[in-house]
Short mmCIF file of N, CA and C in Angstrom, two decimals:
data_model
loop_
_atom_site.label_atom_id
_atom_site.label_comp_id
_atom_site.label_asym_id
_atom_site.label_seq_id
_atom_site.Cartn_x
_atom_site.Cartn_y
_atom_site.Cartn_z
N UNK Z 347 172.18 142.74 -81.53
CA UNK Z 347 171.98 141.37 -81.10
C UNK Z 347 171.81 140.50 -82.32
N UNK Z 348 172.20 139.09 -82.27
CA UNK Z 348 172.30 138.21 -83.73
C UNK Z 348 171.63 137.29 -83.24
N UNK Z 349 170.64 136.28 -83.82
CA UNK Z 349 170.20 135.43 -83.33
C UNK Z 349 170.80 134.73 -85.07
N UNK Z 350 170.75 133.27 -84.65
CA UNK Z 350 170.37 132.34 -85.75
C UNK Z 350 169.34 131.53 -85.43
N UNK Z 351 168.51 131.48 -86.41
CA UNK Z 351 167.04 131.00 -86.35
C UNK Z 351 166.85 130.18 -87.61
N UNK Z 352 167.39 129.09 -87.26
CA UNK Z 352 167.41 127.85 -88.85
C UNK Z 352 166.19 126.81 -88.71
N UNK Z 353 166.24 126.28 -89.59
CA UNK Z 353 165.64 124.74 -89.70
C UNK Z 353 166.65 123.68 -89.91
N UNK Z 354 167.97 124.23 -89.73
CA UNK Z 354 169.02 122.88 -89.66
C UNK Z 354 168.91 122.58 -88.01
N UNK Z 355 169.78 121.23 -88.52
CA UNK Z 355 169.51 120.25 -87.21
C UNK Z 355 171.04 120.96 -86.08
N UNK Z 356 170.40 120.91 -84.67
CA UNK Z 356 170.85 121.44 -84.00
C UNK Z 356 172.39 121.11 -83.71
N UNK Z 357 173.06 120.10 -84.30
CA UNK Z 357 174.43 119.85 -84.14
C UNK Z 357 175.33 120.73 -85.07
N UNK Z 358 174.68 120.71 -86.47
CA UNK Z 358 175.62 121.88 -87.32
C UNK Z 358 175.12 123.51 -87.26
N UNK Z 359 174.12 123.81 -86.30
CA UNK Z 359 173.57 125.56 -85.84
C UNK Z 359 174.44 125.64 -84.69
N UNK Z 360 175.10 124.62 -83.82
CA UNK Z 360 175.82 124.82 -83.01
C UNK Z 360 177.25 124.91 -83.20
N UNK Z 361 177.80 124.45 -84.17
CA UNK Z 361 178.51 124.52 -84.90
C UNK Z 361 179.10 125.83 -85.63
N UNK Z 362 178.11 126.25 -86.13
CA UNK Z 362 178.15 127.46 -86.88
C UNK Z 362 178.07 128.60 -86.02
N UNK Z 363 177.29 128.36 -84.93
CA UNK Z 363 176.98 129.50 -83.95
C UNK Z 363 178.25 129.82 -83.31
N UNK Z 364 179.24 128.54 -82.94
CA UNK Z 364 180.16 128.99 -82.33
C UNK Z 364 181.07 129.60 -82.98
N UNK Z 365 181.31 128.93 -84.32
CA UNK Z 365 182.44 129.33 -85.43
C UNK Z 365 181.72 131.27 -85.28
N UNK Z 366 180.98 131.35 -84.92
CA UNK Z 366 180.34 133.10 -85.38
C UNK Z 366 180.68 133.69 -83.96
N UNK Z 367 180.59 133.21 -83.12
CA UNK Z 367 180.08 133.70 -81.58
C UNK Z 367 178.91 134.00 -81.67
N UNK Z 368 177.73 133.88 -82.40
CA UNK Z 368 176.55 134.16 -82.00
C UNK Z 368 176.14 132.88 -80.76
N UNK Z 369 174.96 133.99 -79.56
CA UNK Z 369 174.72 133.53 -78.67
C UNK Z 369 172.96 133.04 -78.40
N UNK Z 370 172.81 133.92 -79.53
CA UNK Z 370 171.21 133.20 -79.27
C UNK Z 370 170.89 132.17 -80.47
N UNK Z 371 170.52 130.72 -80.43
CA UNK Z 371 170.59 130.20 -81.35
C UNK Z 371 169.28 129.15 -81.00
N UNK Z 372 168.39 129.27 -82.07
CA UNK Z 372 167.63 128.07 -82.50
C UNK Z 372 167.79 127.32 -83.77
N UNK Z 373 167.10 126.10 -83.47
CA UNK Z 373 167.61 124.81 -84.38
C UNK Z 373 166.13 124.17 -84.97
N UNK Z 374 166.25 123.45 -85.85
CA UNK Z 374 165.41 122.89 -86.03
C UNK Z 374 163.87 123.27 -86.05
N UNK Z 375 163.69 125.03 -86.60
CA UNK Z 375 162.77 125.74 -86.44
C UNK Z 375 161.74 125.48 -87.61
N UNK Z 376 160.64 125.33 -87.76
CA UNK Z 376 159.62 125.43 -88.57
C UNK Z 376 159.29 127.01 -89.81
N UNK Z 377 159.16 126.77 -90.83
CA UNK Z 377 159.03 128.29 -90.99
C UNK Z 377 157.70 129.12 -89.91
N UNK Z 378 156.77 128.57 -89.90
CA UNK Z 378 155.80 129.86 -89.13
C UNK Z 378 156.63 130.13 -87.30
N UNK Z 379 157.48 129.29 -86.93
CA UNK Z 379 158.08 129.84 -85.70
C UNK Z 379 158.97 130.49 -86.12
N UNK Z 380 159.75 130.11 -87.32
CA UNK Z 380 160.72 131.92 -87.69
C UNK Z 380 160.02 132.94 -87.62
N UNK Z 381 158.82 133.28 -87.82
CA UNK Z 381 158.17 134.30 -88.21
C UNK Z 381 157.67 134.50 -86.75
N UNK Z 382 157.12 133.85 -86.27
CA UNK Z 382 156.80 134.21 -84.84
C UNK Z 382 158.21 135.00 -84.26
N UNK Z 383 159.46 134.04 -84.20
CA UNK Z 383 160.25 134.99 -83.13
C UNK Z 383 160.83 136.21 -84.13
N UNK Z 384 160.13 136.75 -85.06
CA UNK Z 384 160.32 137.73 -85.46
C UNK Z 384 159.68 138.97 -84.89
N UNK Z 385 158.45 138.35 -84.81
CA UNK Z 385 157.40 138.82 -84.55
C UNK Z 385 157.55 139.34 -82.81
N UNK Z 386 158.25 138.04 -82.07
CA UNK Z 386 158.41 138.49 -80.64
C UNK Z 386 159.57 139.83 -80.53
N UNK Z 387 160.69 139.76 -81.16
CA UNK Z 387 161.48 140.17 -81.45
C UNK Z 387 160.81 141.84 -82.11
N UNK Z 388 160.27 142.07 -82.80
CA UNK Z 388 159.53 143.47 -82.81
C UNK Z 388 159.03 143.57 -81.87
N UNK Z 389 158.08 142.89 -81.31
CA UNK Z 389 157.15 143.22 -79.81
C UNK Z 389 158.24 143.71 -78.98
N UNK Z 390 159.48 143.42 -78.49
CA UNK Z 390 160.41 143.65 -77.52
C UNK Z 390 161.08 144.89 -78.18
N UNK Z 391 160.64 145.74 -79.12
CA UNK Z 391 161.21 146.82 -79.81
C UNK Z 391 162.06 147.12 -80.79
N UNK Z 392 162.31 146.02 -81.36
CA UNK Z 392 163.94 145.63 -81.95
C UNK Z 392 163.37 145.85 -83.22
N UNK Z 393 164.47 146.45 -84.03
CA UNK Z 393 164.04 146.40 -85.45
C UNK Z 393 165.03 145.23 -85.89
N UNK Z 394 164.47 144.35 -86.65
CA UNK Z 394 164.62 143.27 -87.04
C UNK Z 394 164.82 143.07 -88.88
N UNK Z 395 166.00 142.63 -88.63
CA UNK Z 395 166.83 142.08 -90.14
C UNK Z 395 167.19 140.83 -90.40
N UNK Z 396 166.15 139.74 -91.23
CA UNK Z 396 166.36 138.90 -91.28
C UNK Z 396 166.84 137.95 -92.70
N UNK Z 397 167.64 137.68 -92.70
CA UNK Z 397 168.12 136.69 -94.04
C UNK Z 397 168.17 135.60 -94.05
N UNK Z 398 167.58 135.23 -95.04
CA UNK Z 398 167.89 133.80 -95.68
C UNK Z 398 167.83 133.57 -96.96
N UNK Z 399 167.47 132.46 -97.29
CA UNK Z 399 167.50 132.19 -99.32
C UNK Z 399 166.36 131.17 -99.54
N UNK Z 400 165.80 130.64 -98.82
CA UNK Z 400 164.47 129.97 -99.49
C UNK Z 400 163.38 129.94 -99.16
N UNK Z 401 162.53 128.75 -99.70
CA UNK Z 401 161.08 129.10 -99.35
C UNK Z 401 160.73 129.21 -97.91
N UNK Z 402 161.15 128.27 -97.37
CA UNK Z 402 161.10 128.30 -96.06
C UNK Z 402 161.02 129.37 -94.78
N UNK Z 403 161.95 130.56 -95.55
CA UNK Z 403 162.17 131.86 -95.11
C UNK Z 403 161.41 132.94 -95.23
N UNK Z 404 160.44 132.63 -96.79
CA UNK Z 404 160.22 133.78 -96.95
C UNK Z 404 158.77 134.67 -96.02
N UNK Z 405 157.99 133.80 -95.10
CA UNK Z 405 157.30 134.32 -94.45
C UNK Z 405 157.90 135.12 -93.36
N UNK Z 406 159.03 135.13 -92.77
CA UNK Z 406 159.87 135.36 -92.10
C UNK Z 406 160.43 136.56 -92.79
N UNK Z 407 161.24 136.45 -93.78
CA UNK Z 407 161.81 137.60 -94.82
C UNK Z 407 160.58 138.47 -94.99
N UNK Z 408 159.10 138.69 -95.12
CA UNK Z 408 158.08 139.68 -95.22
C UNK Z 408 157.47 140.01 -94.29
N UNK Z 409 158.31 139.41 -93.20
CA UNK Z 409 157.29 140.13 -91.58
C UNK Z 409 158.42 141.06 -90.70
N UNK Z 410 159.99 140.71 -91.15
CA UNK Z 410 161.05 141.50 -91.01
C UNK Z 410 160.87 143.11 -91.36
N UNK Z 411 161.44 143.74 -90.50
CA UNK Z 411 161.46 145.48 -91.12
C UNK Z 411 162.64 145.38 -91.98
N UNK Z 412 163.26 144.60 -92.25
CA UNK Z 412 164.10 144.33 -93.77
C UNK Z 412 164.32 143.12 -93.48
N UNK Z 413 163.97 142.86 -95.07
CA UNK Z 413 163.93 140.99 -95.34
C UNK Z 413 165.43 141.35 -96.15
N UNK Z 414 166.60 139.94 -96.41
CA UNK Z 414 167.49 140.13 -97.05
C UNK Z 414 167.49 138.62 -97.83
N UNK Z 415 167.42 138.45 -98.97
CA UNK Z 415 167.81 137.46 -99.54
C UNK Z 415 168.95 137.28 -100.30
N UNK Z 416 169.25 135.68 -99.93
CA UNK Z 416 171.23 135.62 -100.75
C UNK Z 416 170.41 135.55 -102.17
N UNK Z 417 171.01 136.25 -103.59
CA UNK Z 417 170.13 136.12 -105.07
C UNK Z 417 170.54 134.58 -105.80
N UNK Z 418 171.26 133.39 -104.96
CA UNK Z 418 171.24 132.54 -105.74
C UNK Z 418 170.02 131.30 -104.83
N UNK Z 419 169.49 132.13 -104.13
CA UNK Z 419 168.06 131.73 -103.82
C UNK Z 419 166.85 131.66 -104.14
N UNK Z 420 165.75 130.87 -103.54
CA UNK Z 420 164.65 130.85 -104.29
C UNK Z 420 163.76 131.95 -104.44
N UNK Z 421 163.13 131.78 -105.68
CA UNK Z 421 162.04 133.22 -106.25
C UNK Z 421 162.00 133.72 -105.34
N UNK Z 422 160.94 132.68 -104.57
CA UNK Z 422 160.09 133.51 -103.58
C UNK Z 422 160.54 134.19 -102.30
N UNK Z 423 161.79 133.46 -101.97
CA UNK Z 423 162.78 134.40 -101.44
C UNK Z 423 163.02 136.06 -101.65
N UNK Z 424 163.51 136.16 -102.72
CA UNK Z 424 163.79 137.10 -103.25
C UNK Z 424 163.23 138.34 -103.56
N UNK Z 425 161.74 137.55 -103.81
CA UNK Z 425 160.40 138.18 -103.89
C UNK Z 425 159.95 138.88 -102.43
N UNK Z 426 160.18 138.28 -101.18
CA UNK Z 426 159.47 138.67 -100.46
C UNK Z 426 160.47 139.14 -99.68
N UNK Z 427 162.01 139.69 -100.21
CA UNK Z 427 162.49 140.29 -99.21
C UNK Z 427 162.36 141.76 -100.26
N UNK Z 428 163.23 142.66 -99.32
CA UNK Z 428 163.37 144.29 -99.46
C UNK Z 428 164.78 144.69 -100.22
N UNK Z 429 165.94 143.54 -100.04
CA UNK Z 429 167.35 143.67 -99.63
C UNK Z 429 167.66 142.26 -100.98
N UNK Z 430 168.32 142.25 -102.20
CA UNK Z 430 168.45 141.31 -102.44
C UNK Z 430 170.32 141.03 -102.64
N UNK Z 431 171.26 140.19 -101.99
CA UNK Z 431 172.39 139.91 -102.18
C UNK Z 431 172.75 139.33 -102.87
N UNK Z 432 173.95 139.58 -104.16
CA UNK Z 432 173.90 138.97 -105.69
C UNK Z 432 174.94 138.01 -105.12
N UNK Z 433 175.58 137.76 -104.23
CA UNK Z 433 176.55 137.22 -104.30
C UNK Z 433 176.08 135.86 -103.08
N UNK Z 434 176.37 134.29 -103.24
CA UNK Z 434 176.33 133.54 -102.44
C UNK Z 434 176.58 133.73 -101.12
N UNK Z 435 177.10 134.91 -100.72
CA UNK Z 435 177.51 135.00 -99.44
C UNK Z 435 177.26 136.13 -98.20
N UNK Z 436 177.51 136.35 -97.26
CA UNK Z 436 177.05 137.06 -96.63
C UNK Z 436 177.76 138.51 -96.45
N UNK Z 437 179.33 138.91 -97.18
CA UNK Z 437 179.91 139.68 -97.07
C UNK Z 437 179.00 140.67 -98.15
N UNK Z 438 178.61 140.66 -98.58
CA UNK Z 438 177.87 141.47 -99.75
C UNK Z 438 176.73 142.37 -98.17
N UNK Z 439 176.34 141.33 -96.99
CA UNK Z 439 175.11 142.17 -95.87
C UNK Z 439 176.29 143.63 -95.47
N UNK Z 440 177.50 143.17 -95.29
CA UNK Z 440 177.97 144.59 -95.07
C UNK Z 440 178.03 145.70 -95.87
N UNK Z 441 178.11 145.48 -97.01
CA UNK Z 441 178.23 146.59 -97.80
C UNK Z 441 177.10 146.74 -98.09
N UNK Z 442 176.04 146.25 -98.00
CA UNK Z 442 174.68 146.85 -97.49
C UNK Z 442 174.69 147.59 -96.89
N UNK Z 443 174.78 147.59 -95.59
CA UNK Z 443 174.31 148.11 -94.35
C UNK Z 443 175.59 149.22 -94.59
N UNK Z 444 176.95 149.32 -94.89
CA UNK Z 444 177.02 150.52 -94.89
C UNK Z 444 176.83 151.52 -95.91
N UNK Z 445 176.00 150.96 -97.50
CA UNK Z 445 175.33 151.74 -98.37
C UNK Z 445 174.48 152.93 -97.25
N UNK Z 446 173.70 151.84 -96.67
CA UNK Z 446 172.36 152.43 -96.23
C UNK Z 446 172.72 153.59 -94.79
N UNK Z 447 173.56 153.28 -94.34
CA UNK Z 447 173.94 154.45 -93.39
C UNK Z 447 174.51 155.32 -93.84
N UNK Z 448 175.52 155.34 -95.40
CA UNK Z 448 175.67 157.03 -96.24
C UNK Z 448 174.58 157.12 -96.42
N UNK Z 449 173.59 156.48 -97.05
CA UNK Z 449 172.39 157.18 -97.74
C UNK Z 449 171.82 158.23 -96.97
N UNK Z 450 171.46 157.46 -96.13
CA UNK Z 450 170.68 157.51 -94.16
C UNK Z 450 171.21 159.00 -94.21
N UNK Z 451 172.81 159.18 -93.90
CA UNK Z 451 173.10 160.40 -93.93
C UNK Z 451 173.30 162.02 -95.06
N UNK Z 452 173.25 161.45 -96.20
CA UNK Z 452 172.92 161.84 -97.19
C UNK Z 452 171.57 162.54 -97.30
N UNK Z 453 170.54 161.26 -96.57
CA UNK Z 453 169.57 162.13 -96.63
C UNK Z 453 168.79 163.40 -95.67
N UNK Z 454 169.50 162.88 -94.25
CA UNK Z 454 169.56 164.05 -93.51
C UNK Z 454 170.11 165.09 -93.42
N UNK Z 455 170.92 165.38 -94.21
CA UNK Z 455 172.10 166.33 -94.68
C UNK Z 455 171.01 167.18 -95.70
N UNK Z 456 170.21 166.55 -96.41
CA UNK Z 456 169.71 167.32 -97.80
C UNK Z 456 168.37 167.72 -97.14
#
């Protein structure tokens, strides 16, 4: 499941949401309500992966079971995630995620 959970204004999250097909989308979010529907979002069982790049995020990025920050983001970003992406963009989250599922298996194998 993908949510986008911004503090941009709800005409360009709708925008973007559609350009993605993501279906769950909030706008105009505060940082401590990112962190809350993180927070709801574990309560409902979900392990939760959240990215962003600034300050705004990073309470959100340290309450995540993996925080991901883009690295041309702020410190404290960076600081308070698990996951840091060197590259401006988001194609760098895939080759994450499939590092971490050889590893994953790598390490059940050994």
């Amino acid at each position: 499941e993908v949510w986008m959970v911004t503090g941009d204004n709800s005409v360009a999250a709708a925008a973007v949401a559609t350009a993605l097909h993501i279906h769950h989308v909030q706008a105009e979010v505060l940082p401590a309500d990112k962190v809350e529907r993180v927070k709801t979002l574990q309560a409902r069982g979900h392990v939760v992966a959240m990215v962003g790049d600034g300050i705004n995020d990073s309470p959100a990025l340290a309450q995540a079971d993996v925080g991901i920050a883009i690295g041309t983001g702020t410190d404290i970003a960076i600081e308070a995630a698990g996951v840091v992406l060197m590259q401006p963009d988001l194609t760098g989250l895939l080759a994450a995620l499939d590092l971490s599922r050889v590893t994953y298996r790598r390490i059940i194998l050994n």
